[in-house]
Amino acid sequence: QQQQQQQQQHFGTKEGGERERWGQTHEVEEVDVEGLARRRGGFDQLLERRRIGKDFLLLSLNAGGREFYVWATLGEDWRPRIVIIRYNPHLDTTMDAVIPLDVRNFFQEGVYYGASALALVRLGRRKGYRLVHASSRRPDLFFVHQDYMSSLPASRVYDELNSIMSHARFRPCQDGDPRAFLWVNSSQALLSQVDQACHEK
């Protein structure tokens, strides 16, 4: 259990410093989230610097509206068993929508950021993950790698977005209309990352 706790990793937009975790003080590294979202291999290098094993327990992503892109850059060799990731609850579950990579002005009218739950589910499937839970307290989705699905109760419904989301009581404040902004779908978002990498070469 202690080893599993030490393998849990949380990456967000926190500044450098220290925080208390599991009774010990850990240094928190300042993370360039925009750089991780745009630079292929950047997330892998971050994990390597922290000496994280490739089959670690938990990855929690709250990356200031860039969660889709940061998760997408994680290399195939890295396989956390559980991924918790923030989605945009203003977007309907039928929408495959991601904020474009070249947009820098986030959170316009409180709704223009991040990715829809459906876009993250489709990204997760590409990476071998299945949706197992949606939080009722905050807009977080929980994924488990397909290699570990057999350890979950067979009576539960998994990877059915509408069914899982129907049990999530979390509701966002009503701000602007997300349909007033430009979005790309999950496939287009992934292609934009490839184009970005080609331009950097």
mmCIF file of C-alpha atoms in Angstrom:
data_model
loop_
_atom_site.group_PDB
_atom_site.id
_atom_site.type_symbol
_atom_site.label_atom_id
_atom_site.label_comp_id
_atom_site.label_asym_id
_atom_site.label_seq_id
_atom_site.Cartn_x
_atom_site.Cartn_y
_atom_site.Cartn_z
ATOM 1 C CA GLN A 1 0.000 0.000 0.000
ATOM 2 C CA GLN A 2 2.801 2.414 0.842
ATOM 3 C CA GLN A 3 4.450 1.692 -2.499
ATOM 4 C CA GLN A 4 1.188 2.367 -4.337
ATOM 5 C CA GLN A 5 0.765 5.686 -2.530
ATOM 6 C CA GLN A 6 4.218 6.764 -3.571
ATOM 7 C CA GLN A 7 3.372 5.977 -7.191
ATOM 8 C CA GLN A 8 0.366 8.286 -7.353
ATOM 9 C CA GLN A 9 1.071 11.392 -9.411
ATOM 10 C CA HIS A 10 -0.924 14.600 -9.733
ATOM 11 C CA PHE A 11 -0.080 17.165 -12.383
ATOM 12 C CA GLY A 12 -1.823 20.513 -12.548
ATOM 13 C CA THR A 13 -1.106 24.185 -12.910
ATOM 14 C CA LYS A 14 0.383 24.514 -9.450
ATOM 15 C CA GLU A 15 3.450 26.672 -8.913
ATOM 16 C CA GLY A 16 6.672 25.364 -7.422
ATOM 17 C CA GLY A 17 6.846 24.898 -3.681
ATOM 18 C CA GLU A 18 6.094 22.237 -1.131
ATOM 19 C CA ARG A 19 2.965 20.546 0.127
ATOM 20 C CA GLU A 20 2.090 17.927 2.691
ATOM 21 C CA ARG A 21 1.115 14.531 1.276
ATOM 22 C CA TRP A 22 0.714 11.223 3.099
ATOM 23 C CA GLY A 23 2.482 12.593 6.178
ATOM 24 C CA GLN A 24 5.586 13.695 4.287
ATOM 25 C CA THR A 25 6.635 16.947 2.645
ATOM 26 C CA HIS A 26 7.128 16.692 -1.115
ATOM 27 C CA GLU A 27 8.556 19.345 -3.399
ATOM 28 C CA VAL A 28 6.070 20.409 -6.090
ATOM 29 C CA GLU A 29 7.671 21.087 -9.449
ATOM 30 C CA GLU A 30 6.334 23.999 -11.485
ATOM 31 C CA VAL A 31 4.918 22.508 -14.685
ATOM 32 C CA ASP A 32 4.714 24.272 -18.060
ATOM 33 C CA VAL A 33 1.315 22.887 -19.035
ATOM 34 C CA GLU A 34 1.227 24.713 -22.374
ATOM 35 C CA GLY A 35 4.623 23.251 -23.207
ATOM 36 C CA LEU A 36 3.430 19.742 -22.289
ATOM 37 C CA ALA A 37 0.354 20.147 -24.484
ATOM 38 C CA ARG A 38 2.400 21.202 -27.518
ATOM 39 C CA ARG A 39 5.644 19.252 -27.219
ATOM 40 C CA ARG A 40 5.574 15.541 -28.014
ATOM 41 C CA GLY A 41 7.610 13.611 -25.485
ATOM 42 C CA GLY A 42 7.558 16.427 -22.944
ATOM 43 C CA PHE A 43 5.283 14.569 -20.542
ATOM 44 C CA ASP A 44 7.430 11.442 -20.817
ATOM 45 C CA GLN A 45 10.522 13.473 -19.944
ATOM 46 C CA LEU A 46 8.768 14.954 -16.914
ATOM 47 C CA LEU A 47 7.922 11.486 -15.608
ATOM 48 C CA GLU A 48 11.446 10.267 -16.242
ATOM 49 C CA ARG A 49 12.889 13.193 -14.261
ATOM 50 C CA ARG A 50 10.686 12.158 -11.355
ATOM 51 C CA ARG A 51 11.837 8.538 -11.735
ATOM 52 C CA ILE A 52 8.294 7.270 -12.154
ATOM 53 C CA GLY A 53 7.879 3.663 -13.256
ATOM 54 C CA LYS A 54 5.985 3.202 -16.505
ATOM 55 C CA ASP A 55 3.245 1.095 -14.891
ATOM 56 C CA PHE A 56 2.315 3.429 -12.029
ATOM 57 C CA LEU A 57 -0.982 3.470 -10.167
ATOM 58 C CA LEU A 58 -2.737 6.809 -10.639
ATOM 59 C CA LEU A 59 -2.475 9.836 -12.937
ATOM 60 C CA SER A 60 -4.652 12.844 -12.022
ATOM 61 C CA LEU A 61 -4.834 15.612 -14.627
ATOM 62 C CA ASN A 62 -6.192 19.101 -14.006
ATOM 63 C CA ALA A 63 -4.262 21.164 -16.517
ATOM 64 C CA GLY A 64 -6.070 24.474 -16.847
ATOM 65 C CA GLY A 65 -8.110 23.534 -19.904
ATOM 66 C CA ARG A 66 -5.364 21.553 -21.685
ATOM 67 C CA GLU A 67 -6.137 18.141 -20.171
ATOM 68 C CA PHE A 68 -6.967 16.479 -23.506
ATOM 69 C CA TYR A 69 -3.708 17.539 -25.136
ATOM 70 C CA VAL A 70 -1.523 16.706 -22.143
ATOM 71 C CA TRP A 71 -2.966 13.193 -21.848
ATOM 72 C CA ALA A 72 -2.624 12.724 -25.597
ATOM 73 C CA THR A 73 1.124 13.426 -25.451
ATOM 74 C CA LEU A 74 1.740 10.674 -22.899
ATOM 75 C CA GLY A 75 3.757 7.994 -24.698
ATOM 76 C CA GLU A 76 2.513 4.448 -25.217
ATOM 77 C CA ASP A 77 5.204 3.096 -22.888
ATOM 78 C CA TRP A 78 3.574 4.897 -19.935
ATOM 79 C CA ARG A 79 0.506 3.084 -18.641
ATOM 80 C CA PRO A 80 -0.984 4.357 -15.384
ATOM 81 C CA ARG A 81 -3.643 1.962 -14.183
ATOM 82 C CA ILE A 82 -6.112 4.740 -13.305
ATOM 83 C CA VAL A 83 -6.523 8.166 -14.936
ATOM 84 C CA ILE A 84 -8.626 10.932 -13.374
ATOM 85 C CA ILE A 85 -9.120 13.841 -15.740
ATOM 86 C CA ARG A 86 -11.067 17.117 -15.722
ATOM 87 C CA TYR A 87 -13.696 17.653 -18.446
ATOM 88 C CA ASN A 88 -15.780 20.670 -19.485
ATOM 89 C CA PRO A 89 -19.256 20.107 -18.001
ATOM 90 C CA HIS A 90 -20.786 22.883 -20.118
ATOM 91 C CA LEU A 91 -20.482 20.655 -23.196
ATOM 92 C CA ASP A 92 -23.232 18.138 -23.879
ATOM 93 C CA THR A 93 -22.373 14.439 -23.717
ATOM 94 C CA THR A 94 -23.217 14.144 -27.435
ATOM 95 C CA MET A 95 -20.544 16.704 -28.378
ATOM 96 C CA ASP A 96 -17.073 15.561 -29.425
ATOM 97 C CA ALA A 97 -15.437 18.919 -28.731
ATOM 98 C CA VAL A 98 -11.974 20.167 -27.764
ATOM 99 C CA ILE A 99 -10.704 23.735 -27.554
ATOM 100 C CA PRO A 100 -8.288 24.269 -30.491
ATOM 101 C CA LEU A 101 -4.598 23.980 -29.691
ATOM 102 C CA ASP A 102 -3.828 27.466 -31.034
ATOM 103 C CA VAL A 103 -6.383 29.191 -28.761
ATOM 104 C CA ARG A 104 -4.716 30.996 -25.853
ATOM 105 C CA ASN A 105 -7.646 33.035 -24.506
ATOM 106 C CA PHE A 106 -9.247 30.436 -22.236
ATOM 107 C CA PHE A 107 -12.426 30.557 -20.153
ATOM 108 C CA GLN A 108 -14.289 33.098 -22.275
ATOM 109 C CA GLU A 109 -17.768 33.541 -20.759
ATOM 110 C CA GLY A 110 -16.798 30.770 -18.331
ATOM 111 C CA VAL A 111 -17.362 27.985 -20.879
ATOM 112 C CA TYR A 112 -14.536 28.077 -23.450
ATOM 113 C CA TYR A 113 -11.916 25.642 -22.226
ATOM 114 C CA GLY A 114 -10.958 22.001 -22.074
ATOM 115 C CA ALA A 115 -12.709 19.092 -23.735
ATOM 116 C CA SER A 116 -16.073 17.388 -23.587
ATOM 117 C CA ALA A 117 -16.575 14.097 -21.803
ATOM 118 C CA LEU A 118 -17.139 12.348 -25.147
ATOM 119 C CA ALA A 119 -13.850 13.644 -26.565
ATOM 120 C CA LEU A 120 -11.976 12.333 -23.524
ATOM 121 C CA VAL A 121 -13.737 8.961 -23.721
ATOM 122 C CA ARG A 122 -12.664 8.632 -27.364
ATOM 123 C CA LEU A 123 -9.094 9.613 -26.507
ATOM 124 C CA GLY A 124 -9.118 7.128 -23.641
ATOM 125 C CA ARG A 125 -10.211 4.297 -25.929
ATOM 126 C CA ARG A 126 -7.347 5.090 -28.313
ATOM 127 C CA LYS A 127 -4.974 4.726 -25.385
ATOM 128 C CA GLY A 128 -6.557 1.531 -24.032
ATOM 129 C CA TYR A 129 -8.697 3.023 -21.246
ATOM 130 C CA ARG A 130 -12.336 2.540 -20.321
ATOM 131 C CA LEU A 131 -14.585 5.018 -18.508
ATOM 132 C CA VAL A 132 -15.710 3.663 -15.134
ATOM 133 C CA HIS A 133 -17.014 6.650 -13.138
ATOM 134 C CA ALA A 134 -17.966 10.331 -13.224
ATOM 135 C CA SER A 135 -17.655 12.378 -10.047
ATOM 136 C CA SER A 136 -20.735 14.014 -8.532
ATOM 137 C CA ARG A 137 -18.692 16.657 -6.686
ATOM 138 C CA ARG A 138 -16.493 17.998 -9.497
ATOM 139 C CA PRO A 139 -16.200 17.589 -13.286
ATOM 140 C CA ASP A 140 -13.824 14.622 -13.219
ATOM 141 C CA LEU A 141 -13.899 11.396 -15.205
ATOM 142 C CA PHE A 142 -12.295 8.177 -13.977
ATOM 143 C CA PHE A 143 -10.684 5.746 -16.429
ATOM 144 C CA VAL A 144 -9.121 2.329 -15.868
ATOM 145 C CA HIS A 145 -6.712 0.667 -18.285
ATOM 146 C CA GLN A 146 -8.317 -2.253 -20.088
ATOM 147 C CA ASP A 147 -5.755 -4.677 -18.670
ATOM 148 C CA TYR A 148 -7.201 -4.092 -15.179
ATOM 149 C CA MET A 149 -10.919 -4.052 -15.985
ATOM 150 C CA SER A 150 -11.312 -7.675 -14.884
ATOM 151 C CA SER A 151 -10.650 -6.631 -11.275
ATOM 152 C CA LEU A 152 -13.789 -4.426 -11.216
ATOM 153 C CA PRO A 153 -17.258 -5.686 -10.200
ATOM 154 C CA ALA A 154 -18.963 -7.314 -13.186
ATOM 155 C CA SER A 155 -22.374 -5.977 -12.094
ATOM 156 C CA ARG A 156 -21.425 -2.363 -12.878
ATOM 157 C CA VAL A 157 -21.852 -0.632 -16.249
ATOM 158 C CA TYR A 158 -18.578 0.586 -17.761
ATOM 159 C CA ASP A 159 -17.607 2.637 -20.796
ATOM 160 C CA GLU A 160 -21.202 3.765 -21.411
ATOM 161 C CA LEU A 161 -20.937 7.542 -21.245
ATOM 162 C CA ASN A 162 -24.611 8.465 -21.029
ATOM 163 C CA SER A 163 -25.359 5.825 -18.401
ATOM 164 C CA ILE A 164 -22.395 6.820 -16.235
ATOM 165 C CA MET A 165 -23.035 10.547 -16.591
ATOM 166 C CA SER A 166 -26.710 10.125 -15.674
ATOM 167 C CA HIS A 167 -25.621 9.179 -12.149
ATOM 168 C CA ALA A 168 -23.300 12.202 -11.781
ATOM 169 C CA ARG A 169 -25.133 14.937 -9.909
ATOM 170 C CA PHE A 170 -22.510 17.587 -10.665
ATOM 171 C CA ARG A 171 -23.995 20.530 -12.554
ATOM 172 C CA PRO A 172 -22.052 23.641 -13.627
ATOM 173 C CA CYS A 173 -23.186 27.221 -13.166
ATOM 174 C CA GLN A 174 -24.986 28.513 -16.220
ATOM 175 C CA ASP A 175 -22.613 30.956 -17.889
ATOM 176 C CA GLY A 176 -22.230 31.572 -21.616
ATOM 177 C CA ASP A 177 -23.268 29.402 -24.541
ATOM 178 C CA PRO A 178 -20.430 27.054 -25.609
ATOM 179 C CA ARG A 179 -21.978 26.762 -29.078
ATOM 180 C CA ALA A 180 -20.972 30.380 -29.701
ATOM 181 C CA PHE A 181 -17.291 29.356 -29.845
ATOM 182 C CA LEU A 182 -15.103 27.391 -32.213
ATOM 183 C CA TRP A 183 -14.319 23.795 -31.234
ATOM 184 C CA VAL A 184 -12.562 20.914 -32.957
ATOM 185 C CA ASN A 185 -13.356 17.236 -32.568
ATOM 186 C CA SER A 186 -10.992 14.777 -30.891
ATOM 187 C CA SER A 187 -9.506 13.534 -34.188
ATOM 188 C CA GLN A 188 -8.828 17.084 -35.371
ATOM 189 C CA ALA A 189 -7.256 17.938 -32.017
ATOM 190 C CA LEU A 190 -4.841 15.006 -32.296
ATOM 191 C CA LEU A 191 -3.929 15.998 -35.863
ATOM 192 C CA SER A 192 -3.195 19.546 -34.726
ATOM 193 C CA GLN A 193 -0.657 18.155 -32.254
ATOM 194 C CA VAL A 194 1.043 16.240 -35.069
ATOM 195 C CA ASP A 195 1.145 19.403 -37.196
ATOM 196 C CA GLN A 196 2.602 21.339 -34.267
ATOM 197 C CA ALA A 197 5.349 18.730 -33.828
ATOM 198 C CA CYS A 198 6.180 18.865 -37.554
ATOM 199 C CA HIS A 199 6.506 22.663 -37.472
ATOM 200 C CA GLU A 200 8.870 22.434 -34.518
ATOM 201 C CA LYS A 201 11.251 20.133 -36.449
#
